[in-house]
Coordinates of N, CA and C in Angstrom, one line a residue:
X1 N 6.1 -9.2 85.9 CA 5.4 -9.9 84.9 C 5.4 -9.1 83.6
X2 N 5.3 -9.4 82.4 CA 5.4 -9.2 81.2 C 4.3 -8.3 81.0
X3 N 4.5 -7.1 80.6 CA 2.8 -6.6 80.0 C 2.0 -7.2 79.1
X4 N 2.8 -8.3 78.3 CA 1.8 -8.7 76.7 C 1.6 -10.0 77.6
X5 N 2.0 -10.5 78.7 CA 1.5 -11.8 79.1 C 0.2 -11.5 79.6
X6 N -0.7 -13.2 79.4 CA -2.2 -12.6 79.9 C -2.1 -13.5 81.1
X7 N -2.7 -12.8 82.5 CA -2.4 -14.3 83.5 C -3.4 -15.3 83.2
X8 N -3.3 -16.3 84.4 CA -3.8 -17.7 83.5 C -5.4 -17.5 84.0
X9 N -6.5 -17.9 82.9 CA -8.0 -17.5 83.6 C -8.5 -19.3 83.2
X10 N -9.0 -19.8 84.3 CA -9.6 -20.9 84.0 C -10.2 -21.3 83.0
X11 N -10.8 -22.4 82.7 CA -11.3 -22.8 81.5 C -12.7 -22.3 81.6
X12 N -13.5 -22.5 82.7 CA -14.5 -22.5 83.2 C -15.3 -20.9 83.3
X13 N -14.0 -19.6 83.6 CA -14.5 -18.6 83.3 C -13.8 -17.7 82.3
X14 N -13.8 -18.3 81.3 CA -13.1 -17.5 79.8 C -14.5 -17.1 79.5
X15 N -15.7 -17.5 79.4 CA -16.8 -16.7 79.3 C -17.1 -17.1 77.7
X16 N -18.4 -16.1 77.5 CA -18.6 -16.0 76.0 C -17.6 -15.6 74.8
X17 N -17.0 -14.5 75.0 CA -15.8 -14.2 74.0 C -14.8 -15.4 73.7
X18 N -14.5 -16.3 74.8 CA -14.1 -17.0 74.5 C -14.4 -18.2 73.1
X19 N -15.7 -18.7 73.8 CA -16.5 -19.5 72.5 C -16.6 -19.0 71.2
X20 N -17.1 -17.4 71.5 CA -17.2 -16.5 69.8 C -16.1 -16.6 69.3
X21 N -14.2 -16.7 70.0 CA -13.2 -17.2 69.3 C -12.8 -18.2 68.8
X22 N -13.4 -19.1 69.1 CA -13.1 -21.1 68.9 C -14.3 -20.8 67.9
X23 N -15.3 -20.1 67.6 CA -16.3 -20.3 66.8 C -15.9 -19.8 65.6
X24 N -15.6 -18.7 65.8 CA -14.6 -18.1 64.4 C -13.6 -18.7 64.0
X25 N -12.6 -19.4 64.6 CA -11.3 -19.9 64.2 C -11.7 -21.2 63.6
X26 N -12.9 -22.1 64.0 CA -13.7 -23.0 63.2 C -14.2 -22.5 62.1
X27 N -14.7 -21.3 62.0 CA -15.1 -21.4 60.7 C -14.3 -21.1 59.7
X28 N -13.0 -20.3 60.2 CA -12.0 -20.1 59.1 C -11.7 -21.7 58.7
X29 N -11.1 -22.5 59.2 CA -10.6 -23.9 59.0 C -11.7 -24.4 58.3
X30 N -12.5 -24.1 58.4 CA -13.6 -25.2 57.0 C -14.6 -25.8 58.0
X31 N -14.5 -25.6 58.8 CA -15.7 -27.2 59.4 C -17.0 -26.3 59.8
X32 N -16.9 -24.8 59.4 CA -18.5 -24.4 59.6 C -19.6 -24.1 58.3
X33 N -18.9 -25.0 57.3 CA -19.5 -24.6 56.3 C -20.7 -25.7 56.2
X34 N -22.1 -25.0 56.0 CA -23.2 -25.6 56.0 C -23.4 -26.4 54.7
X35 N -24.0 -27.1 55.0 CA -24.5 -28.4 54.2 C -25.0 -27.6 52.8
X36 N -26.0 -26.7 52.5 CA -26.6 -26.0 51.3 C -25.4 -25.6 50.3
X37 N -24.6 -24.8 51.4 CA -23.0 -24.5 50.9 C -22.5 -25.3 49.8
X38 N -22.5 -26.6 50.7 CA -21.5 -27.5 49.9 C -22.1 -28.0 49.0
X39 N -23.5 -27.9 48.9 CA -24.4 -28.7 47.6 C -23.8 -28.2 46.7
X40 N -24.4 -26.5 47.0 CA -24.1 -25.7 45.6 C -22.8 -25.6 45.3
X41 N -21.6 -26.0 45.7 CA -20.0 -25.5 45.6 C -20.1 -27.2 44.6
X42 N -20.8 -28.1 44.9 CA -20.6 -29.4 44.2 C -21.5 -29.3 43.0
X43 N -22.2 -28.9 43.1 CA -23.2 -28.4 41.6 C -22.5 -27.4 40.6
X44 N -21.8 -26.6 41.5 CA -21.0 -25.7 40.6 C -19.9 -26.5 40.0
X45 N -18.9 -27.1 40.4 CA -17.9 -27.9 40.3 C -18.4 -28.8 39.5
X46 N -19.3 -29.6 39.3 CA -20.0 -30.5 38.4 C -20.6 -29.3 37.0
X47 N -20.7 -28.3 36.8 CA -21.0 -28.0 35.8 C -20.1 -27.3 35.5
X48 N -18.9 -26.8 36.1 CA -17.9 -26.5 35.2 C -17.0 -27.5 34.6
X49 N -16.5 -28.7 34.9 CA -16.1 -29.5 34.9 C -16.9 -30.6 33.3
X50 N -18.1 -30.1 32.9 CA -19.4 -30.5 32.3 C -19.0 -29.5 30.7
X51 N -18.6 -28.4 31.4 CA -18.1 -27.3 30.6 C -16.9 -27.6 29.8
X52 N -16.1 -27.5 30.7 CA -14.8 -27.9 29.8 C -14.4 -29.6 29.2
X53 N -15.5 -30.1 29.9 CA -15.1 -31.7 29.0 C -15.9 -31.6 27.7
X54 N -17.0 -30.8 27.5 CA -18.2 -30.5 26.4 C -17.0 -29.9 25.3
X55 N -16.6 -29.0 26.2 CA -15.7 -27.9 25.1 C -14.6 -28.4 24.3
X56 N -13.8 -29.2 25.4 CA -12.9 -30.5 24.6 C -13.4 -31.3 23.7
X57 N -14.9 -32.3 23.8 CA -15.0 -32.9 23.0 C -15.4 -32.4 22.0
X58 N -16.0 -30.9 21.7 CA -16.4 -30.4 20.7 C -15.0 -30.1 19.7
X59 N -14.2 -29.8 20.6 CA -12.7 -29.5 20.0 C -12.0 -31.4 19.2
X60 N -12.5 -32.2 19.3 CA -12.3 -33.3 19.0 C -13.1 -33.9 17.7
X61 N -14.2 -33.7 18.0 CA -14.8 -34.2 17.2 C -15.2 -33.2 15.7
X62 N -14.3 -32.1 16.0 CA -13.1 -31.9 14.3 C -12.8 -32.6 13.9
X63 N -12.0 -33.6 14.2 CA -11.3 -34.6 13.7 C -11.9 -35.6 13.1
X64 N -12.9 -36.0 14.5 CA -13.1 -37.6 14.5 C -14.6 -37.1 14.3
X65 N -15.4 -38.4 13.2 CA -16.5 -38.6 12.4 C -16.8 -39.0 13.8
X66 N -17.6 -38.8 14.6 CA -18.5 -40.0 15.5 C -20.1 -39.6 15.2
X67 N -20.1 -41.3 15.6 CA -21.8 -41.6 15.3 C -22.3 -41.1 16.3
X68 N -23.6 -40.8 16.4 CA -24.6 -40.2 17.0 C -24.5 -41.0 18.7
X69 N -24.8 -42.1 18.6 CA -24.6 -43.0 19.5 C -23.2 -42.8 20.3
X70 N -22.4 -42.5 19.1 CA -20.9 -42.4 20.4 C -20.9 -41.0 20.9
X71 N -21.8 -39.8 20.7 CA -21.7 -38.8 20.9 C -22.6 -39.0 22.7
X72 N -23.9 -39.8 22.2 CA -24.9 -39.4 23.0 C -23.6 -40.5 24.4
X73 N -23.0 -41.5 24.6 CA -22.5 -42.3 25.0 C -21.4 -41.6 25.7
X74 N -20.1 -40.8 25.3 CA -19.8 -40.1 25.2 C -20.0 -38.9 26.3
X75 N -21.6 -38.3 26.1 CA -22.6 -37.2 27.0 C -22.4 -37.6 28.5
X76 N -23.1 -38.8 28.1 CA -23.7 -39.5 29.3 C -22.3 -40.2 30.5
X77 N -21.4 -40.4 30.1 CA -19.8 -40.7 30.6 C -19.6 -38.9 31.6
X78 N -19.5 -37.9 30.8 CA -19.7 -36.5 30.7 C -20.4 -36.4 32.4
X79 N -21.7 -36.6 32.0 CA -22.5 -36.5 32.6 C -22.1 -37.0 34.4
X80 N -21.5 -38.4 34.4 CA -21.3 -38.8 35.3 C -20.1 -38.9 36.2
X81 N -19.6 -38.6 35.3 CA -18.2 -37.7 35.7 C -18.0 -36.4 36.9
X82 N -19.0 -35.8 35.9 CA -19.5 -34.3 36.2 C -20.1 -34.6 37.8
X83 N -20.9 -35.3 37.6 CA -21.9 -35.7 39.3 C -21.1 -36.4 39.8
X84 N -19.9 -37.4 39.6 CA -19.2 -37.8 40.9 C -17.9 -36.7 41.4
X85 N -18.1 -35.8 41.0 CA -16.8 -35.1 41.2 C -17.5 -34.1 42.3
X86 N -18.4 -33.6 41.3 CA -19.2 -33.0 42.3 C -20.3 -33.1 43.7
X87 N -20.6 -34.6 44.3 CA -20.8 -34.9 45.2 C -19.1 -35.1 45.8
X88 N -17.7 -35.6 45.5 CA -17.2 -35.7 46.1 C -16.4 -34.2 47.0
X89 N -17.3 -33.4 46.2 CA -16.6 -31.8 46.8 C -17.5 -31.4 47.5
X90 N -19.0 -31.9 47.5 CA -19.9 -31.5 48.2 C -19.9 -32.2 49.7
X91 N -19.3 -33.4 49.4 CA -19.4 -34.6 50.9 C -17.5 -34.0 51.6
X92 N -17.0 -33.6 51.0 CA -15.6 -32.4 51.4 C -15.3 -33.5 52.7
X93 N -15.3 -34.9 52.6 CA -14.8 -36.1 53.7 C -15.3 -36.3 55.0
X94 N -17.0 -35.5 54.7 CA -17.9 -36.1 55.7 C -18.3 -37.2 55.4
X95 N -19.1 -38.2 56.4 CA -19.4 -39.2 56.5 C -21.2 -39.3 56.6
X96 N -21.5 -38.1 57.3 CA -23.1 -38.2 57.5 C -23.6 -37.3 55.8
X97 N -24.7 -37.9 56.1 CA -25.4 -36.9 54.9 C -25.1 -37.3 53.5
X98 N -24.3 -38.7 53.2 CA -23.5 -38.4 51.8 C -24.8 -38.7 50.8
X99 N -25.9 -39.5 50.9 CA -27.0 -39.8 50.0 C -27.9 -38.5 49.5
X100 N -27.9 -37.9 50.8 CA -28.9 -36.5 50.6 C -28.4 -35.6 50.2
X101 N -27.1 -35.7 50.3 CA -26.0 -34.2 49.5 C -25.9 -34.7 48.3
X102 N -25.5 -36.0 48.0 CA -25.6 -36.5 46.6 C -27.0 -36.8 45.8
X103 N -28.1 -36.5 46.5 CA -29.2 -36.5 45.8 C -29.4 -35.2 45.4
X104 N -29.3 -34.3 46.0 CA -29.4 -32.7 45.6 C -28.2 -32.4 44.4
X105 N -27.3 -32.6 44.5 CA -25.9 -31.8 43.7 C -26.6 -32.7 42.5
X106 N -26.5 -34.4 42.0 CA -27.6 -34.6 41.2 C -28.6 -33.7 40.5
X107 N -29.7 -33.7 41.2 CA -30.9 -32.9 40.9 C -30.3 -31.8 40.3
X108 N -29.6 -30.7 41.1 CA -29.3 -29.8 40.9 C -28.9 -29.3 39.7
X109 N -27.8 -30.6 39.6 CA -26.6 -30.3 38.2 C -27.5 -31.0 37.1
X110 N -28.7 -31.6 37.0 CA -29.5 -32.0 36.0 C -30.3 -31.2 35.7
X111 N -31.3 -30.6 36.6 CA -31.7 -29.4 36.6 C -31.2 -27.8 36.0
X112 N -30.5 -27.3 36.4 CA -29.5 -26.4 35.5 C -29.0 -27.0 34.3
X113 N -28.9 -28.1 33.9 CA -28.3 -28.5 32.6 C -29.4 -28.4 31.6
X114 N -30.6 -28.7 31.8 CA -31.8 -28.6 31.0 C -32.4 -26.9 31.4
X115 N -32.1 -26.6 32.3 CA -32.6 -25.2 31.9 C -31.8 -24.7 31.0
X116 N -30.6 -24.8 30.8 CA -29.2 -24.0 30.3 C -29.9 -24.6 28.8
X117 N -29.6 -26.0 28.2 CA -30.6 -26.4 27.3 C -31.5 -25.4 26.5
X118 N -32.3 -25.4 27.6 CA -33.9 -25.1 26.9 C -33.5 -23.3 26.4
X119 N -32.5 -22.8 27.8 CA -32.3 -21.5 27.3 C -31.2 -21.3 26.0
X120 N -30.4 -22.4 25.7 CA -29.9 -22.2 24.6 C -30.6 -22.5 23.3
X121 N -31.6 -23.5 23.4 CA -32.3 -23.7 22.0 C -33.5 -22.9 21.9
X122 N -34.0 -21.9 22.8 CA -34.6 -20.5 22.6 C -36.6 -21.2 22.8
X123 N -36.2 -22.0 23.9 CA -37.9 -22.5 24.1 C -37.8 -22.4 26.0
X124 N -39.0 -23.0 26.2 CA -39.8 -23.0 27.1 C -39.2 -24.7 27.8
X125 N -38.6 -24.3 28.8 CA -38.6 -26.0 29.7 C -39.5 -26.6 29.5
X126 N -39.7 -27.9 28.9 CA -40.9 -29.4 29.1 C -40.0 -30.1 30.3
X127 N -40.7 -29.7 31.7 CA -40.1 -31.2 32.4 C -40.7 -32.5 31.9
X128 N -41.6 -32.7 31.5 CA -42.3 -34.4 31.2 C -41.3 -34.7 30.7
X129 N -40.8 -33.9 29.5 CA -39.8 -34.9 28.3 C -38.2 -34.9 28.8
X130 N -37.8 -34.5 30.1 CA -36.9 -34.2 31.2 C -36.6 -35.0 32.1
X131 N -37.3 -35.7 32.3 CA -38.1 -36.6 33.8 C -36.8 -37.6 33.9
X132 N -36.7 -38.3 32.7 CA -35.2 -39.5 32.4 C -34.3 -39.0 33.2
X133 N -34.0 -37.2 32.5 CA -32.7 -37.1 33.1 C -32.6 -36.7 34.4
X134 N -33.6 -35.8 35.1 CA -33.7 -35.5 36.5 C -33.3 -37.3 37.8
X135 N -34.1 -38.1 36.6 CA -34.4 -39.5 37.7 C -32.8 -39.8 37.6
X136 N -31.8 -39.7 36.2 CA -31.1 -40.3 35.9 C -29.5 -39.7 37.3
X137 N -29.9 -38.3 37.5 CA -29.5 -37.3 38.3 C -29.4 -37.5 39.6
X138 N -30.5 -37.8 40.2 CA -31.3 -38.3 41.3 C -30.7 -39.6 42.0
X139 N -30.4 -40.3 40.8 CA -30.0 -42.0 41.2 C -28.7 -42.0 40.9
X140 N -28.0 -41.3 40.3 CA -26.7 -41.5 40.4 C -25.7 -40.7 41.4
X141 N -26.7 -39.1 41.3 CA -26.0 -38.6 42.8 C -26.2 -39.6 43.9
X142 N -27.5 -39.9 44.4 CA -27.6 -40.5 45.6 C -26.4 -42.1 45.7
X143 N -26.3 -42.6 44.7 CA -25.3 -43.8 44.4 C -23.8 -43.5 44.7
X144 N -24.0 -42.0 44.0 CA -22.1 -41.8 44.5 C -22.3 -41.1 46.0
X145 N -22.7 -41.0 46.2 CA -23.1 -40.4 47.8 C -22.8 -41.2 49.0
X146 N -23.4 -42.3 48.4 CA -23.7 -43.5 49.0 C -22.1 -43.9 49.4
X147 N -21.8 -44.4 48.6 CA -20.2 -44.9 47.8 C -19.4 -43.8 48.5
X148 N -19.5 -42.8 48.6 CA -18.6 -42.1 48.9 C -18.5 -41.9 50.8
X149 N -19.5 -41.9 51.1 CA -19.7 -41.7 52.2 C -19.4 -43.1 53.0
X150 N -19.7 -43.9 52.6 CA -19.6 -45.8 53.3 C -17.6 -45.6 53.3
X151 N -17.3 -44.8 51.9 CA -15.9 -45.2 51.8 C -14.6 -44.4 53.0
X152 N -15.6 -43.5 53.6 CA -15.3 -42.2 54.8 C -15.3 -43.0 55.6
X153 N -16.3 -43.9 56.1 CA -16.5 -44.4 57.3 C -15.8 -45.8 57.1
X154 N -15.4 -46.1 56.6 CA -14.6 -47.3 56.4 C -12.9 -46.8 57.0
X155 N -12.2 -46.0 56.0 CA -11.5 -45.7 56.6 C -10.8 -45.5 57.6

């Protein structure tokens, strides 16, 4: 018999080392990444994404006169963009969890946006005068969540 061959050991007594290898080789492949993980990898992804569409339209609107209204319009498009892209990397083609991963990445990415805000215009966070956009965050992650997750299990 071959020295590098291993003889054959049942299924039954490959033991623990065995599992600790299927447990590792799962986690290389992706499927052990925890739910918190994927919030924040979708909150991240939602504000870089937030980043460079801001930075383009600042680069545009050199050109183009736009009214206040088409800016704030514009934001808000931005905005939603930013949170469906980002729940769709947080839900990574699960099917459970997609309202609650999309209610956090939401929150999240609204939350760091108004801190980023308040730390760029050199004040103090007011959540009261905030509240809009946190709820606005909240209901639209949970919405693409929703949507996204119904559209897993359909499939």
């Amino acid at each position: 018999m071959d020295s590098n061959a291993q003889a054959f050991i049942p299924k039954k007594d490959r033991g623990v080392d065995s599992f600790r290898r299927s447990m590792r080789r799962s986690m290389r492949r992706g499927r052990g990444t925890s739910a918190l993980g994927a919030v924040l990898k979708g909150t991240l992804i939602s504000a870089c994404i937030t980043v460079i569409a801001i930075a383009l339209f600042a680069l545009i609107l050199n050109w183009w006169d736009a009214s206040d209204r088409a800016i704030t319009a514009i934001n808000q498009v931005v905005k939603f963009v930013s949170i469906l892209a980002g729940v769709a990397s947080a839900l990574g083609g699960e099917a459970q969890g997609g309202v609650l991963r999309g209610i956090c990445v939401g929150l999240l990415y609204m939350a760091l946006g108004i801190i980023c805000y308040d730390l760029l215009m050199g004040r103090a966070p007011q959540m009261t005068g905030y509240m809009a956009d946190l709820g606005m965050g909240i209901a639209s992650g949970g919405l693409f969540g929703m949507i996204l997750s119904s559209r897993g299990k359909a499939l």
